PDB file of C-alpha atoms in Angstrom:
ATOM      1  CA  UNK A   1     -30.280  -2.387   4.920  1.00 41.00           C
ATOM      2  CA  UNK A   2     -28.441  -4.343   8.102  1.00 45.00           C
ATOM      3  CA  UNK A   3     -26.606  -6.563   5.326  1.00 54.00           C
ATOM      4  CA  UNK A   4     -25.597  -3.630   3.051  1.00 49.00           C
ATOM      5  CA  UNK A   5     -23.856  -1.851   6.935  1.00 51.00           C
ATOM      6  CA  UNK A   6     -22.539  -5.296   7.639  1.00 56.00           C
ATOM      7  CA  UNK A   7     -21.014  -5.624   4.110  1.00 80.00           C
ATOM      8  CA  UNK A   8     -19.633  -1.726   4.246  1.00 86.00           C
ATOM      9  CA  UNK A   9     -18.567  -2.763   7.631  1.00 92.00           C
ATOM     10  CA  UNK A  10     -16.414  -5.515   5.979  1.00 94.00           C
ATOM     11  CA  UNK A  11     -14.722  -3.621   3.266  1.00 96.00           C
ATOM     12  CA  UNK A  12     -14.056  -0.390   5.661  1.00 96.00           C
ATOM     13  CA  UNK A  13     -11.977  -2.938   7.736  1.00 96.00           C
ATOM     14  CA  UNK A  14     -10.610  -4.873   5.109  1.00 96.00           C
ATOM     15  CA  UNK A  15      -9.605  -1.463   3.277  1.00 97.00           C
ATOM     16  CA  UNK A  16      -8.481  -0.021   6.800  1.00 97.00           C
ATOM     17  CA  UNK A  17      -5.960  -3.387   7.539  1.00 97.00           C
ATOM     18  CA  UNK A  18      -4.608  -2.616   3.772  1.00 97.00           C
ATOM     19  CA  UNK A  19      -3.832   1.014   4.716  1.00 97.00           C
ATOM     20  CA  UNK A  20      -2.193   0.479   8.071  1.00 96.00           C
ATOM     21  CA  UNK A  21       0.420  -1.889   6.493  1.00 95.00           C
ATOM     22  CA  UNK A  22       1.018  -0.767   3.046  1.00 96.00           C
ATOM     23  CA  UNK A  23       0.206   2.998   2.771  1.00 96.00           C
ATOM     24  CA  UNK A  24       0.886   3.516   6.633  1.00 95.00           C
ATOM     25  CA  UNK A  25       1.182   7.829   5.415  1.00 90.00           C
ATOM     26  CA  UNK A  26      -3.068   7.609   4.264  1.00 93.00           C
ATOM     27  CA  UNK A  27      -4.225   5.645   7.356  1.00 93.00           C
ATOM     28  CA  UNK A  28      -6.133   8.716   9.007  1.00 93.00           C
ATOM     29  CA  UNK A  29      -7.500   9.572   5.559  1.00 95.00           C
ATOM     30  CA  UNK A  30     -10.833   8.751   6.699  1.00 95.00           C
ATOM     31  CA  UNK A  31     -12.942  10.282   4.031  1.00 97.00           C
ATOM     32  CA  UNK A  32     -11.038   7.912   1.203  1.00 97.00           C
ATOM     33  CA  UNK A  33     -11.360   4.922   3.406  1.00 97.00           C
ATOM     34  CA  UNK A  34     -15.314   5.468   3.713  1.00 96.00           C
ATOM     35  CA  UNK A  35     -16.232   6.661   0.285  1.00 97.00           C
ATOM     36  CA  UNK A  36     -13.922   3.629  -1.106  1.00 96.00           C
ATOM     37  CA  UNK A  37     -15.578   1.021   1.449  1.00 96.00           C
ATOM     38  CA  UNK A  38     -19.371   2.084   0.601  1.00 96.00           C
ATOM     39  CA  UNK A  39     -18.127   2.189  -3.433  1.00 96.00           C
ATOM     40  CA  UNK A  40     -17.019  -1.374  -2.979  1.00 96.00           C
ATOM     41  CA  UNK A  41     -20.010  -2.536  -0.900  1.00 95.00           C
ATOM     42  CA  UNK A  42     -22.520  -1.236  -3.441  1.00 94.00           C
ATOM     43  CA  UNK A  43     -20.099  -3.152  -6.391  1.00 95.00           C
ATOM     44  CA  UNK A  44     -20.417  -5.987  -4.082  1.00 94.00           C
ATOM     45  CA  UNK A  45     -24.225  -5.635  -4.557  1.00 93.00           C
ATOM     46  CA  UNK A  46     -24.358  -4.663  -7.504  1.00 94.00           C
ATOM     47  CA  UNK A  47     -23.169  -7.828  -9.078  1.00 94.00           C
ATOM     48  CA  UNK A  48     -25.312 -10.234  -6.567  1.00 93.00           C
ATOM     49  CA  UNK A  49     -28.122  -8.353  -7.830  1.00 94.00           C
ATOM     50  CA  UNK A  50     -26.725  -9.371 -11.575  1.00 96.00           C
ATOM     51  CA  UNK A  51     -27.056 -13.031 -10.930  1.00 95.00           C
ATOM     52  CA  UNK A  52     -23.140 -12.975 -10.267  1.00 95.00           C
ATOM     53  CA  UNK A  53     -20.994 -15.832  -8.002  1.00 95.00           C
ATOM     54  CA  UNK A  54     -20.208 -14.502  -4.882  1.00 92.00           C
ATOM     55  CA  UNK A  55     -16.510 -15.230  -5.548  1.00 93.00           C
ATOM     56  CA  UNK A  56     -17.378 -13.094  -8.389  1.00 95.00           C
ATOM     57  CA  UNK A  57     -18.954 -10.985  -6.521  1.00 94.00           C
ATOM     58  CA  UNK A  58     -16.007 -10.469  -4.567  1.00 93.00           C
ATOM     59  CA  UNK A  59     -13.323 -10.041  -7.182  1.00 96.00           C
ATOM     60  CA  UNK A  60     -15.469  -6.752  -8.263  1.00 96.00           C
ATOM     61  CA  UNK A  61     -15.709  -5.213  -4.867  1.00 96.00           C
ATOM     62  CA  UNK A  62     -11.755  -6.138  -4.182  1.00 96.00           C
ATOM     63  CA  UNK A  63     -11.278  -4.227  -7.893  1.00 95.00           C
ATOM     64  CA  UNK A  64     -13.051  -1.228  -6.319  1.00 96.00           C
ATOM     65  CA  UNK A  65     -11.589  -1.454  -3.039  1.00 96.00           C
ATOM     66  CA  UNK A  66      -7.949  -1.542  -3.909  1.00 96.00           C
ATOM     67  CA  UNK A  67      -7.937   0.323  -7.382  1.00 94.00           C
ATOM     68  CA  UNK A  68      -5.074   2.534  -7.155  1.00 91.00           C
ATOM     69  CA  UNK A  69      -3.209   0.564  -4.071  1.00 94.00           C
ATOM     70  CA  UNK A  70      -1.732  -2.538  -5.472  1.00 92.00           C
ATOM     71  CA  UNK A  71       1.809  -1.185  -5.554  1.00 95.00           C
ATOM     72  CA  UNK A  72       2.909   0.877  -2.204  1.00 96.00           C
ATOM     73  CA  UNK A  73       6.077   3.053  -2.471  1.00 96.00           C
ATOM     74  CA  UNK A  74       6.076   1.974   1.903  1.00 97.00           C
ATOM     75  CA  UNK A  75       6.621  -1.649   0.842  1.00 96.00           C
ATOM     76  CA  UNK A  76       9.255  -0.669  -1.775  1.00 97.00           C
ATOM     77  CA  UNK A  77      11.304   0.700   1.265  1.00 96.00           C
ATOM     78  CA  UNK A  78      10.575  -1.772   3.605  1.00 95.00           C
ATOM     79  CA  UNK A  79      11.505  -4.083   1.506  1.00 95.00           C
ATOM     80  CA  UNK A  80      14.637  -2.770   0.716  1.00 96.00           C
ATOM     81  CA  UNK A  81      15.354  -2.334   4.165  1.00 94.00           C
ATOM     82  CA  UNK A  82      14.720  -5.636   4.789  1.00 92.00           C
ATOM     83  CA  UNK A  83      17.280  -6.976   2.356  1.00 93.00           C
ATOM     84  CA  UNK A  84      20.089  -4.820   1.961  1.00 94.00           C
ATOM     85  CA  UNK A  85      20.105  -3.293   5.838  1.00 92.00           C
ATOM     86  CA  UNK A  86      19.267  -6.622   7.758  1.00 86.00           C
ATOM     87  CA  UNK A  87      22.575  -5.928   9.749  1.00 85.00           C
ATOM     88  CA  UNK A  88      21.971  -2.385  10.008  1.00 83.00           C
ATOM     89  CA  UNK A  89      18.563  -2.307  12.253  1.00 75.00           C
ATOM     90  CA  UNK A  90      17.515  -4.614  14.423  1.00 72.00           C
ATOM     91  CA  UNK A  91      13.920  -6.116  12.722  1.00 65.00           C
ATOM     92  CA  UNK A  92      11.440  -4.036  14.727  1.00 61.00           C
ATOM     93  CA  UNK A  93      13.280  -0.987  13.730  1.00 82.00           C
ATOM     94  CA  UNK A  94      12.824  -1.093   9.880  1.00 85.00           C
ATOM     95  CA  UNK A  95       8.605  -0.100  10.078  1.00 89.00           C
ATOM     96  CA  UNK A  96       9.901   3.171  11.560  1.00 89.00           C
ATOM     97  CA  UNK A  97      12.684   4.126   9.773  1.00 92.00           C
ATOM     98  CA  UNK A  98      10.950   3.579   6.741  1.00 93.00           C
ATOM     99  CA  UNK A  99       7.859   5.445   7.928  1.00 93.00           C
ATOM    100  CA  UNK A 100      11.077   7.958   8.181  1.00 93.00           C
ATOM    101  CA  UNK A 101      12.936   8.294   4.702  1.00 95.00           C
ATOM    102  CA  UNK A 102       9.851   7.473   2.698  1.00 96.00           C
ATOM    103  CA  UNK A 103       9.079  11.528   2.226  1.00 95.00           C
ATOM    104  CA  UNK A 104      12.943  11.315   0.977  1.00 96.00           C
ATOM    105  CA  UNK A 105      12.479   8.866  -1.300  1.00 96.00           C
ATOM    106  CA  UNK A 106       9.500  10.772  -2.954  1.00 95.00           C
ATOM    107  CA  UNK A 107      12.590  12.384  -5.405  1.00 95.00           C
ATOM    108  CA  UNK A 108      13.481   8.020  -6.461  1.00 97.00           C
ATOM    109  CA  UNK A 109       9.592   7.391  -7.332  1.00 97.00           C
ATOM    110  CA  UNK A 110       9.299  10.739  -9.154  1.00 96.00           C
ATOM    111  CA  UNK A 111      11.662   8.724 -12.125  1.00 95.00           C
ATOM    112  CA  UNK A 112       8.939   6.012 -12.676  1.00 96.00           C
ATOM    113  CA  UNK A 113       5.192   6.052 -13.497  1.00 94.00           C
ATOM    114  CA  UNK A 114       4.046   3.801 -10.562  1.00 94.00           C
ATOM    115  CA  UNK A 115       1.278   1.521 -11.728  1.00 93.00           C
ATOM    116  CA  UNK A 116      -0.349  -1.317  -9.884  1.00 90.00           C
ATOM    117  CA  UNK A 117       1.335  -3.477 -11.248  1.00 91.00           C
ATOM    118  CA  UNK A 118       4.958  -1.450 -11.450  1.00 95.00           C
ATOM    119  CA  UNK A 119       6.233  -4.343  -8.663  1.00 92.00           C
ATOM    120  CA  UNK A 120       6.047  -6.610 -11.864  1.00 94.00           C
ATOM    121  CA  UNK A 121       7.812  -4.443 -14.415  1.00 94.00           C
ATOM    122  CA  UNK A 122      11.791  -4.566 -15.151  1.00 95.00           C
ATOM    123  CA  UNK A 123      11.479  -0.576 -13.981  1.00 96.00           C
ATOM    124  CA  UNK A 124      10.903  -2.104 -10.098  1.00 97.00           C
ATOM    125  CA  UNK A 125      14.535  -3.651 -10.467  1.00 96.00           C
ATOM    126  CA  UNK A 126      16.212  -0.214 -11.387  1.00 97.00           C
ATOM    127  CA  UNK A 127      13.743   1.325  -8.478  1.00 98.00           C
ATOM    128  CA  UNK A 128      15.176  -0.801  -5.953  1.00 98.00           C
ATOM    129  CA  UNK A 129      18.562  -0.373  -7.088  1.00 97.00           C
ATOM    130  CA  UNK A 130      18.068   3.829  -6.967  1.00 98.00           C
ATOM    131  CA  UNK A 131      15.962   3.283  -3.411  1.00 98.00           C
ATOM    132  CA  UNK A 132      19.514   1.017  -1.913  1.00 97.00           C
ATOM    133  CA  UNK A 133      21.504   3.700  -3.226  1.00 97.00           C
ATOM    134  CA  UNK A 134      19.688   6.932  -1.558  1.00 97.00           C
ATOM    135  CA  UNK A 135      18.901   5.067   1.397  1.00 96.00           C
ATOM    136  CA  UNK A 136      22.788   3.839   1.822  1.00 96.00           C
ATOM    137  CA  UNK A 137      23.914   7.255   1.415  1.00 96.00           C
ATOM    138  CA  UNK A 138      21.196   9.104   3.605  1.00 95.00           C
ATOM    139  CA  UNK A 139      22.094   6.684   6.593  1.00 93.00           C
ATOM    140  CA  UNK A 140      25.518   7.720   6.088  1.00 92.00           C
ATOM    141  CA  UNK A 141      25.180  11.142   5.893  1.00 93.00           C
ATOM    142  CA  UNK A 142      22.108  11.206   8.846  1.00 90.00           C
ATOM    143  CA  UNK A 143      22.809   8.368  10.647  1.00 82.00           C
ATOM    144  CA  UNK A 144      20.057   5.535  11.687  1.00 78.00           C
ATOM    145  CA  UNK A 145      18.709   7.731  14.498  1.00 73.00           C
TER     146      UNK A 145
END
């Protein structure tokens, strides 16, 4: 029982560090982040139990873990930000204002069906592109601030 804690342990912390960077807006979403760590941990288990590698064994938990939050709309902006408003904000600034206009972005995203993999497709290009636009035009209509 210690090593199944110590491996839920793992993944809750692993899953948590995931959250807090990429999907910043479901970090106190507690309930997801446990029922998601514990899913993974019994994968995990699962497929040692099988005879499975424990790379292997990994890969399947990770699968479990992070089903759903490959591609993260916070990234999208960030990285935007990044790249077309590097003179606009100094570099600390662009985790906040992102954190900001992301809930205004929502209307951008509605256009595609975001897939784990959408970061991959030729649809991400035209994304951007939209994301640059509204985000140009919000700053000049709202200001940085």
């Amino acid at each position: 029982m210690k090593k199944h804690n110590q491996d839920y342990s793992y993944y809750h912390l692993k899953l948590q560090d995931h959250i807090d960077s990429s999907f910043p807006e479901r970090s106190g979403d507690n309930k997801f982040i446990e029922q998601r760590a514990k899913w993974a941990a019994n994968a995990y288990e699962g497929a040692f139990r099988a005879g499975n590698v424990n790379d292997e064994c990994n890969r399947i938990a990770d699968c479990i873990l992070y089903e759903g939050l490959y591609f993260s709309r916070f990234d999208a902006v960030f990285e935007v930000l990044s790249y077309e408003f590097s003179d606009v904000f100094d570099e600390l600034d662009f985790r906040d204002f992102a954190l900001k206009i992301l809930p205004k972005c929502e209307e951008c995203f509605s256009h595609y069906e975001l897939t784990d993999d959408f970061a991959y497709t030729t649809d991400y290009d035209l994304l951007y592109t939209e994301l640059t636009g509204f985000i140009a035009i919000w700053i000049e209509q709202n200001g940085i601030r």
